[in-house]
mmCIF file of C-alpha atoms in Angstrom:
data_model
loop_
_atom_site.group_PDB
_atom_site.id
_atom_site.type_symbol
_atom_site.label_atom_id
_atom_site.label_comp_id
_atom_site.label_asym_id
_atom_site.label_seq_id
_atom_site.Cartn_x
_atom_site.Cartn_y
_atom_site.Cartn_z
ATOM 1 C CA UNK A 4 122.465 106.654 110.591
ATOM 2 C CA UNK A 5 122.754 110.431 110.863
ATOM 3 C CA UNK A 6 120.196 112.462 112.777
ATOM 4 C CA UNK A 7 118.453 115.567 111.466
ATOM 5 C CA UNK A 8 116.634 118.247 113.430
ATOM 6 C CA UNK A 9 113.760 119.757 111.438
ATOM 7 C CA UNK A 10 112.408 123.026 112.811
ATOM 8 C CA UNK A 11 108.856 123.792 111.694
ATOM 9 C CA UNK A 12 105.565 121.893 111.943
ATOM 10 C CA UNK A 13 103.827 123.088 108.778
ATOM 11 C CA UNK A 14 103.545 121.205 105.509
ATOM 12 C CA UNK A 15 107.105 122.124 104.456
ATOM 13 C CA UNK A 16 108.651 120.784 107.652
ATOM 14 C CA UNK A 17 106.507 117.661 107.899
ATOM 15 C CA UNK A 18 106.970 116.639 104.256
ATOM 16 C CA UNK A 19 110.721 117.270 104.556
ATOM 17 C CA UNK A 20 110.773 115.019 107.629
ATOM 18 C CA UNK A 21 108.932 112.328 105.631
ATOM 19 C CA UNK A 22 111.493 112.438 102.823
ATOM 20 C CA UNK A 23 114.426 112.351 105.250
ATOM 21 C CA UNK A 24 112.926 109.405 107.140
ATOM 22 C CA UNK A 25 112.498 107.503 103.881
ATOM 23 C CA UNK A 26 116.202 108.072 103.189
ATOM 24 C CA UNK A 27 117.087 106.434 106.483
ATOM 25 C CA UNK A 28 117.737 109.465 108.694
ATOM 26 C CA UNK A 29 116.596 109.720 112.291
ATOM 27 C CA UNK A 30 114.424 112.835 112.460
ATOM 28 C CA UNK A 31 113.220 115.067 115.279
ATOM 29 C CA UNK A 32 110.723 117.815 114.400
ATOM 30 C CA UNK A 33 110.483 120.825 116.698
ATOM 31 C CA UNK A 34 107.592 123.267 116.460
ATOM 32 C CA UNK A 35 105.946 125.764 118.768
ATOM 33 C CA UNK A 36 102.534 124.465 117.627
ATOM 34 C CA UNK A 37 100.954 121.736 115.564
ATOM 35 C CA UNK A 38 97.868 121.353 113.433
ATOM 36 C CA UNK A 39 94.696 121.999 115.459
ATOM 37 C CA UNK A 40 91.059 121.483 114.639
ATOM 38 C CA UNK A 41 88.994 123.745 116.883
ATOM 39 C CA UNK A 42 87.797 127.319 116.519
ATOM 40 C CA UNK A 43 91.164 128.773 117.517
ATOM 41 C CA UNK A 44 93.713 130.035 115.004
ATOM 42 C CA UNK A 45 95.012 127.204 112.820
ATOM 43 C CA UNK A 46 98.374 126.763 111.126
ATOM 44 C CA UNK A 47 99.021 128.656 107.906
ATOM 45 C CA UNK A 48 99.342 125.251 106.212
ATOM 46 C CA UNK A 49 95.781 124.432 107.269
ATOM 47 C CA UNK A 50 94.353 127.740 106.110
ATOM 48 C CA UNK A 51 95.972 127.434 102.693
ATOM 49 C CA UNK A 52 93.594 126.759 99.820
ATOM 50 C CA UNK A 53 95.936 123.879 98.870
ATOM 51 C CA UNK A 54 95.010 123.908 95.207
ATOM 52 C CA UNK A 55 98.013 122.661 93.259
ATOM 53 C CA UNK A 56 99.126 125.182 90.651
ATOM 54 C CA UNK A 57 101.766 125.382 87.976
ATOM 55 C CA UNK A 58 103.868 128.511 88.649
ATOM 56 C CA UNK A 59 103.434 131.370 88.695
ATOM 57 C CA UNK A 60 100.439 130.773 90.958
ATOM 58 C CA UNK A 61 97.374 133.014 90.970
ATOM 59 C CA UNK A 62 98.634 134.657 94.160
ATOM 60 C CA UNK A 63 102.299 133.949 93.462
ATOM 61 C CA UNK A 64 105.052 136.421 94.324
ATOM 62 C CA UNK A 65 107.912 135.348 92.043
ATOM 63 C CA UNK A 66 110.265 138.221 91.359
ATOM 64 C CA UNK A 67 113.115 136.541 89.509
ATOM 65 C CA UNK A 68 113.592 134.022 86.729
ATOM 66 C CA UNK A 69 115.700 131.581 88.763
ATOM 67 C CA UNK A 70 113.058 131.258 91.476
ATOM 68 C CA UNK A 71 110.330 130.643 88.911
ATOM 69 C CA UNK A 72 112.420 128.020 87.101
ATOM 70 C CA UNK A 73 113.141 126.105 90.310
ATOM 71 C CA UNK A 74 109.496 126.294 91.375
ATOM 72 C CA UNK A 75 108.360 124.681 88.129
ATOM 73 C CA UNK A 76 110.628 121.721 88.818
ATOM 74 C CA UNK A 77 109.556 121.474 92.458
ATOM 75 C CA UNK A 78 105.847 121.656 91.683
ATOM 76 C CA UNK A 79 105.983 118.775 89.198
ATOM 77 C CA UNK A 80 107.686 116.553 91.784
ATOM 78 C CA UNK A 81 104.884 117.367 94.215
ATOM 79 C CA UNK A 82 102.236 116.879 91.512
ATOM 80 C CA UNK A 83 103.331 113.328 90.802
ATOM 81 C CA UNK A 84 103.408 112.350 94.484
ATOM 82 C CA UNK A 85 100.087 113.981 95.442
ATOM 83 C CA UNK A 86 98.529 112.420 92.335
ATOM 84 C CA UNK A 87 99.779 108.962 93.342
ATOM 85 C CA UNK A 88 98.267 109.428 96.808
ATOM 86 C CA UNK A 89 94.959 110.641 95.352
ATOM 87 C CA UNK A 90 94.750 107.644 93.019
ATOM 88 C CA UNK A 91 95.146 105.115 95.826
ATOM 89 C CA UNK A 92 91.617 104.675 97.281
ATOM 90 C CA UNK A 93 92.789 104.007 100.830
ATOM 91 C CA UNK A 94 95.403 106.763 100.931
ATOM 92 C CA UNK A 95 93.066 109.240 99.240
ATOM 93 C CA UNK A 96 90.416 108.614 101.889
ATOM 94 C CA UNK A 97 92.833 108.847 104.818
ATOM 95 C CA UNK A 98 94.562 111.977 103.487
ATOM 96 C CA UNK A 99 91.338 113.552 102.126
ATOM 97 C CA UNK A 100 92.937 114.166 98.766
ATOM 98 C CA UNK A 101 91.275 114.165 95.354
ATOM 99 C CA UNK A 102 92.150 114.861 91.757
ATOM 100 C CA UNK A 103 89.702 117.520 90.566
ATOM 101 C CA UNK A 104 89.237 119.744 87.577
ATOM 102 C CA UNK A 105 90.713 123.193 88.077
ATOM 103 C CA UNK A 106 89.592 125.886 85.656
ATOM 104 C CA UNK A 107 91.603 129.084 85.143
ATOM 105 C CA UNK A 108 89.938 132.114 83.569
ATOM 106 C CA UNK A 109 91.706 135.045 81.937
ATOM 107 C CA UNK A 110 90.763 138.584 80.879
ATOM 108 C CA UNK A 111 92.514 138.243 77.531
ATOM 109 C CA UNK A 112 93.453 135.578 75.033
ATOM 110 C CA UNK A 113 96.834 133.874 75.594
ATOM 111 C CA UNK A 114 97.779 134.993 72.085
ATOM 112 C CA UNK A 115 97.715 138.552 73.418
ATOM 113 C CA UNK A 116 99.600 137.807 76.643
ATOM 114 C CA UNK A 117 103.144 136.492 76.278
ATOM 115 C CA UNK A 118 103.403 135.180 79.844
ATOM 116 C CA UNK A 119 100.119 133.286 79.677
ATOM 117 C CA UNK A 120 100.913 131.881 76.243
ATOM 118 C CA UNK A 121 104.278 130.608 77.491
ATOM 119 C CA UNK A 122 102.744 129.164 80.670
ATOM 120 C CA UNK A 123 100.056 127.334 78.722
ATOM 121 C CA UNK A 124 102.603 125.844 76.315
ATOM 122 C CA UNK A 125 104.671 124.598 79.271
ATOM 123 C CA UNK A 126 101.592 123.060 80.875
ATOM 124 C CA UNK A 127 100.830 121.092 77.714
ATOM 125 C CA UNK A 128 104.396 119.697 77.722
ATOM 126 C CA UNK A 129 104.623 119.057 81.460
ATOM 127 C CA UNK A 130 102.618 115.874 81.883
ATOM 128 C CA UNK A 131 99.822 117.544 83.858
ATOM 129 C CA UNK A 132 96.650 115.561 83.257
ATOM 130 C CA UNK A 133 93.557 116.884 81.510
ATOM 131 C CA UNK A 134 95.018 120.101 80.099
ATOM 132 C CA UNK A 135 92.443 121.627 77.754
ATOM 133 C CA UNK A 136 91.839 125.185 76.607
ATOM 134 C CA UNK A 137 88.193 126.060 75.936
ATOM 135 C CA UNK A 138 86.545 129.477 76.239
ATOM 136 C CA UNK A 139 83.126 127.781 76.473
ATOM 137 C CA UNK A 140 84.074 126.855 80.057
ATOM 138 C CA UNK A 141 83.112 130.410 81.035
ATOM 139 C CA UNK A 142 79.434 129.887 80.335
ATOM 140 C CA UNK A 143 79.522 126.184 81.118
ATOM 141 C CA UNK A 144 80.742 126.808 84.681
ATOM 142 C CA UNK A 145 78.124 129.487 85.327
ATOM 143 C CA UNK A 146 80.608 132.357 85.407
ATOM 144 C CA UNK A 147 79.186 135.853 85.009
ATOM 145 C CA UNK A 148 79.736 136.764 81.372
ATOM 146 C CA UNK A 149 80.480 140.333 82.477
ATOM 147 C CA UNK A 150 83.161 139.279 84.974
ATOM 148 C CA UNK A 151 85.944 140.074 82.520
ATOM 149 C CA UNK A 152 86.857 136.483 81.672
ATOM 150 C CA UNK A 153 87.288 135.931 77.936
ATOM 151 C CA UNK A 154 89.218 132.654 77.843
ATOM 152 C CA UNK A 155 89.845 129.593 80.019
ATOM 153 C CA UNK A 156 91.666 126.319 80.350
ATOM 154 C CA UNK A 157 91.265 123.378 82.691
ATOM 155 C CA UNK A 158 93.614 120.882 84.331
ATOM 156 C CA UNK A 159 93.259 117.826 86.541
ATOM 157 C CA UNK A 160 95.084 118.652 89.771
ATOM 158 C CA UNK A 161 95.408 117.547 93.410
ATOM 159 C CA UNK A 162 92.984 119.276 95.779
ATOM 160 C CA UNK A 163 93.735 118.778 99.459
ATOM 161 C CA UNK A 164 91.632 119.048 102.614
ATOM 162 C CA UNK A 165 94.414 120.614 104.627
ATOM 163 C CA UNK A 166 93.006 119.893 108.092
ATOM 164 C CA UNK A 167 92.714 116.164 107.443
ATOM 165 C CA UNK A 168 95.918 115.994 105.411
ATOM 166 C CA UNK A 169 98.047 117.710 108.053
ATOM 167 C CA UNK A 170 96.883 115.209 110.663
ATOM 168 C CA UNK A 171 97.543 112.357 108.228
ATOM 169 C CA UNK A 172 101.036 113.647 107.428
ATOM 170 C CA UNK A 173 101.954 113.999 111.099
ATOM 171 C CA UNK A 174 100.626 110.518 111.924
ATOM 172 C CA UNK A 175 102.576 109.105 108.968
ATOM 173 C CA UNK A 176 105.814 110.737 110.103
ATOM 174 C CA UNK A 177 105.296 109.342 113.603
ATOM 175 C CA UNK A 178 104.708 105.840 112.207
ATOM 176 C CA UNK A 179 107.930 106.158 110.209
ATOM 177 C CA UNK A 180 109.824 106.859 113.428
ATOM 178 C CA UNK A 181 109.877 110.644 113.556
ATOM 179 C CA UNK A 182 109.795 112.358 116.941
ATOM 180 C CA UNK A 183 107.830 115.521 117.733
ATOM 181 C CA UNK A 184 108.980 118.098 120.281
ATOM 182 C CA UNK A 185 106.828 121.089 121.174
ATOM 183 C CA UNK A 186 109.092 124.062 121.792
ATOM 184 C CA UNK A 187 109.650 127.582 120.522
ATOM 185 C CA UNK A 188 113.121 128.477 119.318
ATOM 186 C CA UNK A 189 114.037 132.151 119.373
ATOM 187 C CA UNK A 190 116.978 134.055 117.941
ATOM 188 C CA UNK A 191 119.322 133.464 115.038
ATOM 189 C CA UNK A 192 119.854 129.750 114.419
ATOM 190 C CA UNK A 193 123.472 130.196 113.388
ATOM 191 C CA UNK A 194 124.364 131.667 116.779
ATOM 192 C CA UNK A 195 122.877 128.673 118.587
ATOM 193 C CA UNK A 196 123.618 125.949 116.045
ATOM 194 C CA UNK A 197 126.075 124.052 118.247
ATOM 195 C CA UNK A 198 123.716 124.237 121.214
ATOM 196 C CA UNK A 199 120.787 122.900 119.194
ATOM 197 C CA UNK A 200 122.865 120.103 117.668
ATOM 198 C CA UNK A 201 124.012 119.020 121.127
ATOM 199 C CA UNK A 202 120.563 119.374 122.700
ATOM 200 C CA UNK A 203 118.816 117.263 120.059
ATOM 201 C CA UNK A 204 121.796 114.996 119.351
ATOM 202 C CA UNK A 205 121.600 115.835 115.658
ATOM 203 C CA UNK A 206 124.113 116.082 112.840
ATOM 204 C CA UNK A 207 122.345 118.798 110.874
ATOM 205 C CA UNK A 208 119.418 121.215 111.049
ATOM 206 C CA UNK A 209 116.673 121.964 108.532
ATOM 207 C CA UNK A 210 114.931 125.293 108.966
ATOM 208 C CA UNK A 211 111.356 125.120 107.655
ATOM 209 C CA UNK A 212 109.787 127.788 109.835
ATOM 210 C CA UNK A 213 108.069 129.940 107.243
ATOM 211 C CA UNK A 214 107.597 133.500 108.405
ATOM 212 C CA UNK A 215 109.497 132.845 111.651
ATOM 213 C CA UNK A 216 112.639 132.646 109.505
ATOM 214 C CA UNK A 217 112.683 136.433 109.576
ATOM 215 C CA UNK A 218 113.999 136.119 113.145
ATOM 216 C CA UNK A 219 115.647 132.700 112.989
ATOM 217 C CA UNK A 220 117.868 133.593 110.023
ATOM 218 C CA UNK A 221 118.083 137.380 110.500
ATOM 219 C CA UNK A 222 116.525 137.626 107.029
ATOM 220 C CA UNK A 223 115.058 141.104 106.714
ATOM 221 C CA UNK A 224 113.607 140.269 103.294
ATOM 222 C CA UNK A 225 110.898 138.048 104.824
ATOM 223 C CA UNK A 226 107.440 139.570 105.086
ATOM 224 C CA UNK A 227 103.856 138.457 105.772
ATOM 225 C CA UNK A 228 101.279 138.263 103.021
ATOM 226 C CA UNK A 229 97.951 138.130 104.838
ATOM 227 C CA UNK A 230 95.304 135.974 103.243
ATOM 228 C CA UNK A 231 91.730 135.035 104.061
ATOM 229 C CA UNK A 232 89.102 132.522 102.947
ATOM 230 C CA UNK A 233 85.364 132.253 103.384
ATOM 231 C CA UNK A 234 84.012 128.762 103.967
ATOM 232 C CA UNK A 235 80.636 127.946 102.392
ATOM 233 C CA UNK A 236 78.463 124.855 102.758
ATOM 234 C CA UNK A 237 78.693 123.054 99.422
ATOM 235 C CA UNK A 238 75.961 120.416 99.759
ATOM 236 C CA UNK A 239 73.866 121.324 96.725
ATOM 237 C CA UNK A 240 70.992 122.837 98.708
ATOM 238 C CA UNK A 241 71.664 126.558 98.245
ATOM 239 C CA UNK A 242 73.408 126.458 94.874
ATOM 240 C CA UNK A 243 74.410 123.688 92.459
ATOM 241 C CA UNK A 244 77.166 121.649 94.100
ATOM 242 C CA UNK A 245 80.557 122.863 92.894
ATOM 243 C CA UNK A 246 82.985 120.054 92.123
ATOM 244 C CA UNK A 247 85.674 121.920 90.167
ATOM 245 C CA UNK A 248 88.079 124.581 91.383
ATOM 246 C CA UNK A 249 87.956 127.961 89.657
ATOM 247 C CA UNK A 250 90.399 130.872 89.608
ATOM 248 C CA UNK A 251 90.856 134.132 87.759
ATOM 249 C CA UNK A 252 94.288 135.671 87.410
ATOM 250 C CA UNK A 253 95.361 138.402 89.807
ATOM 251 C CA UNK A 254 96.033 140.782 86.941
ATOM 252 C CA UNK A 255 92.334 140.642 86.139
ATOM 253 C CA UNK A 256 91.459 142.464 89.342
ATOM 254 C CA UNK A 257 92.586 145.477 91.326
ATOM 255 C CA UNK A 258 94.997 145.501 94.259
ATOM 256 C CA UNK A 259 95.832 141.815 93.834
ATOM 257 C CA UNK A 260 92.377 140.925 95.176
ATOM 258 C CA UNK A 261 92.156 137.604 93.403
ATOM 259 C CA UNK A 262 89.196 135.259 92.938
ATOM 260 C CA UNK A 263 89.371 131.539 93.564
ATOM 261 C CA UNK A 264 86.882 128.849 94.549
ATOM 262 C CA UNK A 265 88.068 125.454 95.769
ATOM 263 C CA UNK A 266 85.910 122.498 96.877
ATOM 264 C CA UNK A 267 87.867 121.641 100.034
ATOM 265 C CA UNK A 268 86.034 118.345 100.464
ATOM 266 C CA UNK A 269 82.584 116.995 99.680
ATOM 267 C CA UNK A 270 80.870 119.541 101.913
ATOM 268 C CA UNK A 271 82.965 122.733 102.115
ATOM 269 C CA UNK A 272 83.782 125.286 99.423
ATOM 270 C CA UNK A 273 86.501 127.814 100.231
ATOM 271 C CA UNK A 274 86.476 131.108 98.350
ATOM 272 C CA UNK A 275 88.800 134.082 98.317
ATOM 273 C CA UNK A 276 91.046 135.763 98.302
ATOM 274 C CA UNK A 277 93.298 138.583 99.356
ATOM 275 C CA UNK A 278 97.057 139.122 99.532
ATOM 276 C CA UNK A 279 97.923 141.950 101.931
ATOM 277 C CA UNK A 280 101.637 142.574 102.230
ATOM 278 C CA UNK A 281 103.133 143.567 105.606
ATOM 279 C CA UNK A 282 99.856 142.974 107.456
ATOM 280 C CA UNK A 283 100.819 141.088 110.617
ATOM 281 C CA UNK A 284 97.514 141.167 112.496
ATOM 282 C CA UNK A 285 94.969 138.358 112.271
ATOM 283 C CA UNK A 286 92.059 140.583 113.200
ATOM 284 C CA UNK A 287 89.783 140.310 110.171
ATOM 285 C CA UNK A 288 86.085 139.576 110.703
ATOM 286 C CA UNK A 289 83.124 138.894 108.446
ATOM 287 C CA UNK A 290 82.313 142.599 108.735
ATOM 288 C CA UNK A 291 85.764 143.821 107.682
ATOM 289 C CA UNK A 292 85.419 145.893 104.483
ATOM 290 C CA UNK A 293 88.056 143.868 102.638
ATOM 291 C CA UNK A 294 86.241 140.612 103.493
ATOM 292 C CA UNK A 295 82.925 142.048 102.358
ATOM 293 C CA UNK A 296 84.549 143.158 99.099
ATOM 294 C CA UNK A 297 86.090 139.719 98.700
ATOM 295 C CA UNK A 298 82.702 138.051 99.080
ATOM 296 C CA UNK A 299 81.036 140.501 96.690
ATOM 297 C CA UNK A 300 83.791 139.901 94.142
ATOM 298 C CA UNK A 301 83.288 136.128 94.323
ATOM 299 C CA UNK A 302 79.510 136.494 94.066
ATOM 300 C CA UNK A 303 79.908 138.728 91.039
ATOM 301 C CA UNK A 304 82.218 136.176 89.441
ATOM 302 C CA UNK A 305 79.910 133.220 90.172
ATOM 303 C CA UNK A 306 76.394 134.599 90.814
ATOM 304 C CA UNK A 307 75.008 131.389 92.334
ATOM 305 C CA UNK A 308 77.141 132.103 95.423
ATOM 306 C CA UNK A 309 74.737 134.879 96.415
ATOM 307 C CA UNK A 310 72.651 132.104 97.971
ATOM 308 C CA UNK A 311 75.577 130.497 99.794
ATOM 309 C CA UNK A 312 75.537 129.690 103.521
ATOM 310 C CA UNK A 313 78.663 130.153 105.601
ATOM 311 C CA UNK A 314 79.985 127.281 107.683
ATOM 312 C CA UNK A 315 78.704 128.299 111.113
ATOM 313 C CA UNK A 316 81.496 126.454 112.928
ATOM 314 C CA UNK A 317 84.362 128.042 110.991
ATOM 315 C CA UNK A 318 83.155 130.720 108.551
ATOM 316 C CA UNK A 319 86.359 132.726 108.070
ATOM 317 C CA UNK A 320 89.939 131.479 107.899
ATOM 318 C CA UNK A 321 92.891 133.855 107.857
ATOM 319 C CA UNK A 322 96.637 133.451 107.970
ATOM 320 C CA UNK A 323 100.011 134.903 107.039
ATOM 321 C CA UNK A 324 101.685 133.527 103.942
ATOM 322 C CA UNK A 325 105.499 133.547 104.325
ATOM 323 C CA UNK A 326 106.727 135.904 101.623
ATOM 324 C CA UNK A 327 110.324 136.760 100.794
ATOM 325 C CA UNK A 328 111.801 139.487 98.572
ATOM 326 C CA UNK A 329 114.265 137.173 96.864
ATOM 327 C CA UNK A 330 111.639 134.447 96.723
ATOM 328 C CA UNK A 331 111.881 130.923 98.034
ATOM 329 C CA UNK A 332 115.058 130.018 99.865
ATOM 330 C CA UNK A 333 116.157 126.397 99.527
ATOM 331 C CA UNK A 334 119.885 126.333 100.215
ATOM 332 C CA UNK A 335 122.595 125.740 102.780
ATOM 333 C CA UNK A 336 123.307 128.474 105.277
ATOM 334 C CA UNK A 337 125.718 130.853 103.555
ATOM 335 C CA UNK A 338 127.258 132.220 106.750
ATOM 336 C CA UNK A 339 130.019 130.161 108.324
ATOM 337 C CA UNK A 340 131.415 129.686 111.779
ATOM 338 C CA UNK A 341 135.024 130.698 112.378
ATOM 339 C CA UNK A 342 136.520 127.278 111.733
ATOM 340 C CA UNK A 343 133.885 125.296 109.846
ATOM 341 C CA UNK A 344 130.798 125.711 107.665
ATOM 342 C CA UNK A 345 127.311 125.683 109.072
ATOM 343 C CA UNK A 346 125.223 122.517 108.909
ATOM 344 C CA UNK A 347 121.920 124.335 108.516
ATOM 345 C CA UNK A 348 119.773 123.923 105.403
ATOM 346 C CA UNK A 349 116.901 126.330 104.773
ATOM 347 C CA UNK A 350 113.503 125.849 103.135
ATOM 348 C CA UNK A 351 111.250 128.873 103.577
ATOM 349 C CA UNK A 352 109.583 131.775 101.818
ATOM 350 C CA UNK A 353 107.074 129.644 99.885
ATOM 351 C CA UNK A 354 104.316 132.251 99.968
ATOM 352 C CA UNK A 355 101.011 130.600 99.066
ATOM 353 C CA UNK A 356 102.636 127.598 97.377
ATOM 354 C CA UNK A 357 103.765 125.420 100.271
ATOM 355 C CA UNK A 358 101.597 122.454 99.316
ATOM 356 C CA UNK A 359 102.272 122.815 95.590
ATOM 357 C CA UNK A 360 106.059 122.813 96.069
ATOM 358 C CA UNK A 361 106.305 120.573 99.136
ATOM 359 C CA UNK A 362 107.890 117.369 97.865
ATOM 360 C CA UNK A 363 110.042 119.144 95.298
ATOM 361 C CA UNK A 364 111.641 121.341 97.947
ATOM 362 C CA UNK A 365 111.886 118.436 100.392
ATOM 363 C CA UNK A 366 113.768 116.269 97.891
ATOM 364 C CA UNK A 367 116.230 119.081 97.209
ATOM 365 C CA UNK A 368 116.734 119.716 100.924
ATOM 366 C CA UNK A 369 117.348 116.012 101.545
ATOM 367 C CA UNK A 370 119.949 116.000 98.784
ATOM 368 C CA UNK A 371 121.713 118.972 100.359
ATOM 369 C CA UNK A 372 121.721 117.278 103.764
ATOM 370 C CA UNK A 373 123.170 114.117 102.241
ATOM 371 C CA UNK A 374 125.923 115.980 100.384
ATOM 372 C CA UNK A 375 126.737 118.068 103.437
ATOM 373 C CA UNK A 376 127.082 115.118 105.812
ATOM 374 C CA UNK A 377 129.105 113.140 103.287
ATOM 375 C CA UNK A 378 131.541 115.887 102.332
ATOM 376 C CA UNK A 379 131.976 118.143 105.380
#
């Protein structure tokens, strides 16, 4: 069977490797780093809030209709697979994955907002479980009545503990026969395609390197979107235990400083967030003004959080979402060699939606690899 080299050790790369392995390919995954669990900087895929959302996401960056349309298809593929995992007691425990209520609040009625009205109608038709619109959720969830929220709806969605799930995904890929190689690849992939194919004895390459694709594909439209989360102890001692995720749309706040609260697992609540474009440095602290504003904004939205305790082991998580001007790129390499087409397939630029789109993008990538190897 054909061999595929997957470059990238985040959720996009690992899930793509899973799908390729299930289709019978031999897969090697190369990454400069893997999921870690100490106090050092963790992968962007681990820092992600990993709350499944129907596009456009609260912190989404869609700029064209085609990208949004494809994302809706991808997210529903991922929804069905994550849901199946969450509903299997053994898998759900191993992967630390649960189906939870997710409540979205809005500063105006959907009747007065064409985009929200259209999104809500699509959600009702999509097959997403538990879809229900009810403005009484505002008071029922303890939201500050002066926060600007005037309407709400809830869904039943996958919520993922990214640290545990990344380890589970990697272990699963290894059990399926995948091979991991720790290495950093520099420079444009097209220029070194033949070398990489010979080195790893592969027939094709999948690029799932997120923000590193700026260098690896010479794609100047890639940019970082810095995000951050605070991690609170959610054990019911300092405030009533929060079991449902909550979000308020970015257009309800200034400077894209969104509000979301996600019960990561049975003990940790992550809250945020921010979306700082072109900020490359991971130098935020609890004392940074933007982090203090973020916390104040969340406390204003849900006043019980004023009593919250930070997780002393890991209070602040920050990372760089992989943004892209033309939005998500899932396609074959468009540049060719002199005598033959490239055998590189790309999957990057997912912004804050890597988990939500994971299996949808992976299935499309696997289809492209199959067509390419059959027809070239």
